[in-house]
CSV table of C-alpha atoms and ligand atoms in Angstrom, one decimal:
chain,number,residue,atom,x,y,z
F,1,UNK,CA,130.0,156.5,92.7
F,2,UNK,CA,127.4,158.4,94.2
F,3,UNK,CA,125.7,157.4,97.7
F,4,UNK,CA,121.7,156.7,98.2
F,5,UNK,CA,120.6,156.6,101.7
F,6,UNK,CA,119.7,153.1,100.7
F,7,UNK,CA,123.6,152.5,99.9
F,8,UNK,CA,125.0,154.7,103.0
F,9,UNK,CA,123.0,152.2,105.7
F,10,UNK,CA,126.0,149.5,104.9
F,11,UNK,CA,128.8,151.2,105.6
F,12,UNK,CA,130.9,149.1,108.3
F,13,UNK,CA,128.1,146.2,107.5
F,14,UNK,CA,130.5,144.1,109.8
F,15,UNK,CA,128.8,146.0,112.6
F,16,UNK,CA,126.8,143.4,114.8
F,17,UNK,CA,123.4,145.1,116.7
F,18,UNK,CA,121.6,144.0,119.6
F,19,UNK,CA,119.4,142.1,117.2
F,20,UNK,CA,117.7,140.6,121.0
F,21,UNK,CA,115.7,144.1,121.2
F,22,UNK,CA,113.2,143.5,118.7
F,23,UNK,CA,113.3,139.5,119.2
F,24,UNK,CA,112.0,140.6,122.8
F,25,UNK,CA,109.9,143.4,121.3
F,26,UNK,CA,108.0,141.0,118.9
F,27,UNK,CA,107.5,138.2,122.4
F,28,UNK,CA,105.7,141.5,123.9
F,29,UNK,CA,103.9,142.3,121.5
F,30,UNK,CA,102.3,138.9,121.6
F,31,UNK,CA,101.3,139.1,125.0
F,32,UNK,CA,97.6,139.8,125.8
F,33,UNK,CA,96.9,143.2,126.9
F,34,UNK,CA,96.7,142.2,130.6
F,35,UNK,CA,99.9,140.1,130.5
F,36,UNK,CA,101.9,142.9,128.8
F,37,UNK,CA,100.7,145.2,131.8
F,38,UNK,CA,101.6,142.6,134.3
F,39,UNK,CA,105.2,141.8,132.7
F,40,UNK,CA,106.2,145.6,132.5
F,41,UNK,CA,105.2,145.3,135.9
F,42,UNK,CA,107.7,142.7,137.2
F,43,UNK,CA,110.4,143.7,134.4
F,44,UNK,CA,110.2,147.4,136.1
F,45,UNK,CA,110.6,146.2,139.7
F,46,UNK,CA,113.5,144.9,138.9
F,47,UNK,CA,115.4,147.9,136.5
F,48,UNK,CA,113.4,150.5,137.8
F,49,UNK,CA,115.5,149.9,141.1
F,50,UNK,CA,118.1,151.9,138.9
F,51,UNK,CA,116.5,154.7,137.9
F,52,UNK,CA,117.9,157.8,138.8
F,53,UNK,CA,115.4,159.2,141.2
F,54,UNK,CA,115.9,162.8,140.1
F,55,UNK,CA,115.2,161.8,136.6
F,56,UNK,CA,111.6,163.1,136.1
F,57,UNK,CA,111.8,166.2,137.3
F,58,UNK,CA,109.1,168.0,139.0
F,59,UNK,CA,109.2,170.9,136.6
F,60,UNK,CA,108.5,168.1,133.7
F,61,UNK,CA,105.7,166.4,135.6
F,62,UNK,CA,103.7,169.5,135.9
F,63,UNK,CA,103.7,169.7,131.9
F,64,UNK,CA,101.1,166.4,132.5
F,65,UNK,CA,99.0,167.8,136.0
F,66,UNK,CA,96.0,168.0,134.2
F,67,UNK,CA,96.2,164.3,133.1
F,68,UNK,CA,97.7,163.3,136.5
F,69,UNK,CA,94.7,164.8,138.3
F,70,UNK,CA,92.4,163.0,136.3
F,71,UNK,CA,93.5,159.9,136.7
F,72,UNK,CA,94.0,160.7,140.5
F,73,UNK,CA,90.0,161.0,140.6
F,74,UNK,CA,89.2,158.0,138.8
F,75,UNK,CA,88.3,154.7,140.5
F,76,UNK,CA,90.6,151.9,140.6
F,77,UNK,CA,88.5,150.0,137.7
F,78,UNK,CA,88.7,152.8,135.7
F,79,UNK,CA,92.8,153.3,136.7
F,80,UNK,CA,93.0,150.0,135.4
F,81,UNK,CA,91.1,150.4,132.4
F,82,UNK,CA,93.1,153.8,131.5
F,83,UNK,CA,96.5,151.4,131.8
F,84,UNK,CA,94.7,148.1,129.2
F,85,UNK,CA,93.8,150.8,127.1
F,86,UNK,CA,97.1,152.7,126.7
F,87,UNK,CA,98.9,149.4,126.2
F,88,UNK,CA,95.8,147.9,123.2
F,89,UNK,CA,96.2,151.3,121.5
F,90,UNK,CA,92.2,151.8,122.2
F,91,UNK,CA,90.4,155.1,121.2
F,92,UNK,CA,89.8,157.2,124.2
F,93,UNK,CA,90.8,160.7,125.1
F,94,UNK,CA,94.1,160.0,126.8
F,95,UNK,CA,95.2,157.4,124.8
F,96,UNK,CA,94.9,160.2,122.2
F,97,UNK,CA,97.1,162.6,124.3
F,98,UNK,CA,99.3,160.4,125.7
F,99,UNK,CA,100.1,160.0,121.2
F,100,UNK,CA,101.1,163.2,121.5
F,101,UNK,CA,103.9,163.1,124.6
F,102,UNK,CA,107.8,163.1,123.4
F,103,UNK,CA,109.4,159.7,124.4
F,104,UNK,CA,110.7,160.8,127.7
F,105,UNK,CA,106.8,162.6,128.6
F,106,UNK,CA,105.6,158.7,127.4
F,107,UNK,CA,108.6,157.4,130.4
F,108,UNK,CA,107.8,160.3,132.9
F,109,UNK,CA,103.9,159.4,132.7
F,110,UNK,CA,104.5,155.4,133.5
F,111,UNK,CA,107.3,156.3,136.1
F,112,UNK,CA,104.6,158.6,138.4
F,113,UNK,CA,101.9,156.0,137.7
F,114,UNK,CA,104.3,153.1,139.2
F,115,UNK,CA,105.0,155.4,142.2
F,116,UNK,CA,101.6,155.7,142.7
F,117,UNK,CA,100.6,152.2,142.3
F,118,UNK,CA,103.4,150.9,145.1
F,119,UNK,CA,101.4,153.6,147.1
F,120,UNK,CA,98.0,152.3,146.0
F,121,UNK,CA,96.7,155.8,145.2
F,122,UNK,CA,96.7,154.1,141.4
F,123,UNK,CA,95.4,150.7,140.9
F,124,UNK,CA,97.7,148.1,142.0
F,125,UNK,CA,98.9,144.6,140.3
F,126,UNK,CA,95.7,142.4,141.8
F,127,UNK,CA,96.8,140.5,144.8
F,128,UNK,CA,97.5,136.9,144.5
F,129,UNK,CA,97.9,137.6,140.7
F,130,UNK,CA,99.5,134.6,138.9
F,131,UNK,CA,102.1,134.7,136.3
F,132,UNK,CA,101.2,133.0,132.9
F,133,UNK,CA,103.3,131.0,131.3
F,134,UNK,CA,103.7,133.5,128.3
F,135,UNK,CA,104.4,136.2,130.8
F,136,UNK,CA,107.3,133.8,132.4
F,137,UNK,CA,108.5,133.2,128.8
F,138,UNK,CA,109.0,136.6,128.3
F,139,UNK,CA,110.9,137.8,131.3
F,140,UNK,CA,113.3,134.8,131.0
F,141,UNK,CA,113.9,136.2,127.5
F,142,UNK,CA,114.9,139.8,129.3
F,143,UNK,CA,116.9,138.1,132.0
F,144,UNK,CA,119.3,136.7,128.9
F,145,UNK,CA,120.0,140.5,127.5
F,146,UNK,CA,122.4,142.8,129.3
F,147,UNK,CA,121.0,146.1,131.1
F,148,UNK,CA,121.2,148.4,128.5
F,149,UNK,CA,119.0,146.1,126.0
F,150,UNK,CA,116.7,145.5,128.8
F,151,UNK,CA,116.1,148.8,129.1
F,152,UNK,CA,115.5,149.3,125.7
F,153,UNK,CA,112.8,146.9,125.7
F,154,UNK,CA,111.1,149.1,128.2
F,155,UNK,CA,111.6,151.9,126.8
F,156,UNK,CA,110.7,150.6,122.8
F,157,UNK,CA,106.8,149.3,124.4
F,158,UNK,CA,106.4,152.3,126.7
F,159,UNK,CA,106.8,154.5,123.5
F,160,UNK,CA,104.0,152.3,121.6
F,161,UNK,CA,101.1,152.8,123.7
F,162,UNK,CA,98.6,155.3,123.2
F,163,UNK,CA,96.1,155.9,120.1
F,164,UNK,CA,98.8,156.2,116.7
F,165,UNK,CA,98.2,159.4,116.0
F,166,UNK,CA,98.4,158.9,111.8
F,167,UNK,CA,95.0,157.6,112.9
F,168,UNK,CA,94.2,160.2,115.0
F,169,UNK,CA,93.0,163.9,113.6
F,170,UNK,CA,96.6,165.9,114.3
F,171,UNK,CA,94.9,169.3,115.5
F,172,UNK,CA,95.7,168.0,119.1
F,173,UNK,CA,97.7,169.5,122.0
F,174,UNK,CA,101.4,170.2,121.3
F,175,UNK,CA,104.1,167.1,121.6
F,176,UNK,CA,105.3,167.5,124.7
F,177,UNK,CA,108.9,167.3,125.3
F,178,UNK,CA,111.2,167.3,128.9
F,179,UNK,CA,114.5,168.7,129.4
F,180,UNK,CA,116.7,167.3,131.7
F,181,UNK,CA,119.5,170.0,134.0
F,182,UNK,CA,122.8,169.7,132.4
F,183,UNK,CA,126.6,169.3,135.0
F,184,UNK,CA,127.4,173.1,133.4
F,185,UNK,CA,130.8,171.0,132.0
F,186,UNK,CA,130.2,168.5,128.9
F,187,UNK,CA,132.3,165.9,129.0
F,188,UNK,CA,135.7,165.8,127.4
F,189,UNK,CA,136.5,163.8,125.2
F,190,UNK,CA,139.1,163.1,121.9
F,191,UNK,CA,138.6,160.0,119.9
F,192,UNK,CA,141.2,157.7,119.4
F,193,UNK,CA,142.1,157.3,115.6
F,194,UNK,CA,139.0,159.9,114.7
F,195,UNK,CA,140.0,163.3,114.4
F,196,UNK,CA,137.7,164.9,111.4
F,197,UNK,CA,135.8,167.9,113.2
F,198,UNK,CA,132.3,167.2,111.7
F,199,UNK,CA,132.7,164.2,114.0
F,200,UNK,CA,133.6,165.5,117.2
F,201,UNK,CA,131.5,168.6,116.9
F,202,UNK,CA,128.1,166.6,116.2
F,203,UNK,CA,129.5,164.7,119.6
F,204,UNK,CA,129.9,168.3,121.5
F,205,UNK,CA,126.9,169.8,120.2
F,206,UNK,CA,125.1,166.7,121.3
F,207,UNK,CA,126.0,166.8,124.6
F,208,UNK,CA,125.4,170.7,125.3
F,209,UNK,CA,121.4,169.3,124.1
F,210,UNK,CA,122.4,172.2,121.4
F,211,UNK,CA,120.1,170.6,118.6
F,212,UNK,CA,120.2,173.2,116.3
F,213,UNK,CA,124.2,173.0,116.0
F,214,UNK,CA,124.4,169.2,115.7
F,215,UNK,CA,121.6,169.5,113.0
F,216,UNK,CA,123.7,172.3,110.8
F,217,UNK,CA,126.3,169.9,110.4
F,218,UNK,CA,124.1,167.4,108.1
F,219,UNK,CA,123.6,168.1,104.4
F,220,UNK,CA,120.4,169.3,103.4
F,221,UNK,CA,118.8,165.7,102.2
F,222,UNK,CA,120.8,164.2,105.3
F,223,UNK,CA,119.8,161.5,107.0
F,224,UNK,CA,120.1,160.3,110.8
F,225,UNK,CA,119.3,156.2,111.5
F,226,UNK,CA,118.0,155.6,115.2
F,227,UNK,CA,118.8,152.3,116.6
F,228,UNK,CA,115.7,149.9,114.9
F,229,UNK,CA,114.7,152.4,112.6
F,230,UNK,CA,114.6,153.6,109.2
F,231,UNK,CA,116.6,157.0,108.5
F,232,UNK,CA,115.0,160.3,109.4
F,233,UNK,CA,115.7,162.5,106.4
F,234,UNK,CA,116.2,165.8,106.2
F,235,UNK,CA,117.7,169.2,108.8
F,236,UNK,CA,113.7,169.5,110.4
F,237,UNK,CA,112.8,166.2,110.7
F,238,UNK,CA,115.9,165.6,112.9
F,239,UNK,CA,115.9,168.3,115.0
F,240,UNK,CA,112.7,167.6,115.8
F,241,UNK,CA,113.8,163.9,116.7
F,242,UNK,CA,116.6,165.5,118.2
F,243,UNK,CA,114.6,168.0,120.6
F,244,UNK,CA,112.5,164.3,121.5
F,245,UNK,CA,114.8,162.0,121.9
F,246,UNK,CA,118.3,163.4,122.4
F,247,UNK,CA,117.5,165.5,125.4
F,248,UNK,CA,120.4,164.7,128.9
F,249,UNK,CA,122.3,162.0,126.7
F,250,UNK,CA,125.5,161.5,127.8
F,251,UNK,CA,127.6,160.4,125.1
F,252,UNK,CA,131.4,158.9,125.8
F,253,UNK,CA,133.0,158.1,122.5
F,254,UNK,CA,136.6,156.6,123.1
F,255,UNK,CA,137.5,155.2,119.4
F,256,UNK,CA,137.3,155.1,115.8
F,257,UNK,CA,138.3,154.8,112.4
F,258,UNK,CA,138.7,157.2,109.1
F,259,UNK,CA,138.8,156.2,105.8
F,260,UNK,CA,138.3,158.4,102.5
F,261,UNK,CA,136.1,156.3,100.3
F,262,UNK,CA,135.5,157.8,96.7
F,263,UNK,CA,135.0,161.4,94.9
F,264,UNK,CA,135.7,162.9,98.6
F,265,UNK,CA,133.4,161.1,101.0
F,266,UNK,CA,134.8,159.9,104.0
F,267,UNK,CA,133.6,157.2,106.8
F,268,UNK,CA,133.9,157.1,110.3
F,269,UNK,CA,132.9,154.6,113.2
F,270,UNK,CA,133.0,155.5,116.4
F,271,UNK,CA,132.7,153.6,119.5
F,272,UNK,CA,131.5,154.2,123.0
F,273,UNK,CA,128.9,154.3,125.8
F,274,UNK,CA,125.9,156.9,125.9
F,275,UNK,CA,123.7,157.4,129.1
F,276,UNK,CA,120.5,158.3,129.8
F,277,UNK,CA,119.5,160.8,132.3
F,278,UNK,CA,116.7,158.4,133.4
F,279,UNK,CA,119.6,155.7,134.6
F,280,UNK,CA,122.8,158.1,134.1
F,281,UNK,CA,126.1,156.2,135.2
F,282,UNK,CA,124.5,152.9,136.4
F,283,UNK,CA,123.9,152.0,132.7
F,284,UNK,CA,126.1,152.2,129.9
F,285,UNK,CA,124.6,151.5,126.6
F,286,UNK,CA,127.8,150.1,123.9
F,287,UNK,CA,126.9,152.5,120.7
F,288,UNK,CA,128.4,153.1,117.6
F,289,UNK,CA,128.0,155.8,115.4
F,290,UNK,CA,128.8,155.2,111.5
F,291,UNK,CA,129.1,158.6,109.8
F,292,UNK,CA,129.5,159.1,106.0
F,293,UNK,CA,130.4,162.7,105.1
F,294,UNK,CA,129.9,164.4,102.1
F,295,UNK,CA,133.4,166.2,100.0
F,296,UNK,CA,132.0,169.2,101.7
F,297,UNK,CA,132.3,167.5,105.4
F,298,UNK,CA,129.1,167.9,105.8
F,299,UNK,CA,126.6,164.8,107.2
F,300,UNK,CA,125.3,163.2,104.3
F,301,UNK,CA,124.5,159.8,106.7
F,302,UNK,CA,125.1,158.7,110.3
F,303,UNK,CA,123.9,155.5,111.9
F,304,UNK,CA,123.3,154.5,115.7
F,305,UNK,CA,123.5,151.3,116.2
F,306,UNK,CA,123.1,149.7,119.6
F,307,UNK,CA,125.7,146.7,119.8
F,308,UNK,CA,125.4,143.4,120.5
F,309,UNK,CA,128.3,143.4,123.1
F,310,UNK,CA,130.9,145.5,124.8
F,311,UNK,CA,133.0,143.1,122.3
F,312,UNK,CA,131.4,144.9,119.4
F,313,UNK,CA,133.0,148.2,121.0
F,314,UNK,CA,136.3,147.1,118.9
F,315,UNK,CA,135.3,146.3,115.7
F,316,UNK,CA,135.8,148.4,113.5
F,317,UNK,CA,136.8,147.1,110.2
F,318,UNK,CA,135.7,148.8,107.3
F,319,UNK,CA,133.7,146.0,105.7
H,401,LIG,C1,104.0,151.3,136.0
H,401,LIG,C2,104.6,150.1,135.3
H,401,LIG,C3,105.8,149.6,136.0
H,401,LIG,C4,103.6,148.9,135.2
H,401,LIG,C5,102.5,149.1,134.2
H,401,LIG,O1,101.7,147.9,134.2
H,401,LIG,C6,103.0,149.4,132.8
H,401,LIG,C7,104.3,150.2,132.8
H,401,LIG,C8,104.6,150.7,131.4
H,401,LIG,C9,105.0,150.6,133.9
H,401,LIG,C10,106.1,151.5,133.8
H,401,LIG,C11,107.3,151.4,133.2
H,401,LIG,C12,108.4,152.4,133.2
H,401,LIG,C13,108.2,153.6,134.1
H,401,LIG,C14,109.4,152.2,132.4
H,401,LIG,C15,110.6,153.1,132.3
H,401,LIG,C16,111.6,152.9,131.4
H,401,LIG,C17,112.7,153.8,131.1
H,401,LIG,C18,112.9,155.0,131.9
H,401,LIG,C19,113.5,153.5,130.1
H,401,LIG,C20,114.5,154.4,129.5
H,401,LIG,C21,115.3,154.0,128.4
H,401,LIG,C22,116.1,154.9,127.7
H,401,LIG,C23,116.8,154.5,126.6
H,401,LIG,C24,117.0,153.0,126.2
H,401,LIG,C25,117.5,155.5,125.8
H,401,LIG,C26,118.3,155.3,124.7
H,401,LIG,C27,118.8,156.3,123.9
H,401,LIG,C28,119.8,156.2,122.9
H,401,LIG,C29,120.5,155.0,122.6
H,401,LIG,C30,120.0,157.4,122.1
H,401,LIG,C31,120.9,157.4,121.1
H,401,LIG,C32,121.1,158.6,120.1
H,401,LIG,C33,122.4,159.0,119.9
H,401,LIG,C34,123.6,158.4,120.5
H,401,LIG,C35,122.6,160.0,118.9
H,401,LIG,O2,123.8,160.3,118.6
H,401,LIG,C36,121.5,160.8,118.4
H,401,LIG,C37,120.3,160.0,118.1
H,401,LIG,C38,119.9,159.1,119.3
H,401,LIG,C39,119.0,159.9,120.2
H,401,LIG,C40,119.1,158.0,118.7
């Protein structure tokens, strides 16, 4: 038999996801534009309490001055505008460039303006504002998911705001992308009942932020499957999701299992916790990763799933 991407996306089909994340996603989306703003609001109040202060970085802040100053000028009408027409994906020049930020630019950008709105030099939430019953609904619905879904949820509507750029012409300003320092030790780490290099070395490359050597390990027509999305196929296109999304992850693998399948491919899951370097220790997420290798060891497929429990962290029967 040979494998399709199609066909490698069920391998350990037993595996159960936070399916809560795009339940929650799809209430948000509902929302009207001035709700969203006001429930990302309240939701951050509460988890932004654990972001790691240092996250941001001043070095990656500076990559947005130009924007920052901008905005710093503007009225607090027009502050408020800027934020309705981020969140309704309107047509206006920063909407545009804010297409073009990497993920953690997109996070950065909304952290410094909620700084500035508890110090009112950006528009605040209006006092005496009420909470509709929608927004209420909404925020229960985030109360019921643990942390690491929570802040998923944040992170999945920060990321779609701004103009799409597939609308937009693409001869804009370059994507920009933030690093985060590095402890000058990666973690160590073996993986009980996984000891097939391809594996760990994808783990060790990841956590050095050395993109280019995870990416050698796939096969040319490779694919790598983000939580809730479709595959990204092929050695560029992943490195470049790679250099967006994978920068400061912390990733704890602590078991697994191996199994040749047919005409030399083999499948691993692997379970563990990966961190962000906006929340670092104080949240966990439960991940697995469910790698099919090629007869030449190389990456033919590799999923990561977020998991519906820390009970999901020890399944991992092949079916
Ligand atoms: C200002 C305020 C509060 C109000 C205003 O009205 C609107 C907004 C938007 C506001 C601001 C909100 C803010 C600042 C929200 C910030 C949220 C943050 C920092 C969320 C961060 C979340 C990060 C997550 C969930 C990262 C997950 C990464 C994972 C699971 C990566 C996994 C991977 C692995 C393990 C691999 O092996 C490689 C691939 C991949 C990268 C997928």
């Amino acid at each position: 038999m040979s494998y399709t991407i199609e066909s490698a996306r069920n391998i350990f089909s037993s595996t159960q996801v936070a399916d809560a994340v795009p339940a929650t996603t799809a209430m948000f989306a509902k929302l009207n534009v001035d709700d969203q703003l006001a429930f990302l609001w309240y939701a951050y109040a509460e988890l932004g309490r654990t972001i790691t202060p240092a996250a941001p970085g001043k070095a990656n802040l500076q990559l947005m001055e130009g924007i920052f100053n901008d905005i710093k000028q503007m009225s607090h009408e027009q502050q408020t505008q800027l934020m309705r027409d981020l969140a309704s994906n309107a047509d206006t020049p920063i909407s545009r460039s804010y297409a073009y930020f990497g993920v953690n630019a997109k996070l950065g950008f909304w952290w410094q303006l909620g700084e500035w709105m508890k110090q009112g030099i950006v528009a605040p939430m209006p006092a005496g504002y009420q909470m509709s019953t929608q927004v209420k609904a909404v925020l229960e619905a985030v109360q019921r998911i643990d942390q690491s879904q929570q802040i998923t949820v944040l992170r999945n509507t920060v990321v779609n705001m701004g103009f799409d750029p597939s609308l937009a012409d693409k001869q804009q300003a370059e994507v920009i992308n933030f690093k985060f320092p590095r402890a000058s030790l990666s973690p160590q780490f073996t993986i009980e009942g996984v000891t097939e290099p391809t594996v760990l070395k994808y783990i060790e490359a990841m956590n050095a932020d050395n993109f280019e050597a995870a990416v050698a390990l796939f096969a040319n027509n490779g694919a790598l499957q983000p939580p809730f999305q479709k595959p990204i196929v092929g050695r560029e296109a992943i490195t470049a999701y790679l250099r967006d999304e994978g920068q400061g992850l912390v990733m704890k693998p602590t078991k697994g299992v191996s199994e040749t399948i047919e005409d030399g491919y083999t499948q691993h899951k692997v379970t563990g916790t990966v961190e962000t370097p906006w929340f670092g220790g104080n949240v966990g997420m439960n991940i697995a990763w469910r790698f099919l290798l090629d007869p030449q060891g190389q990456i033919y497929f590799v999923a990561i799933d977020l998991l519906a429990s820390p009970k999901e962290l020890l399944n991992l029967t092949r079916k």
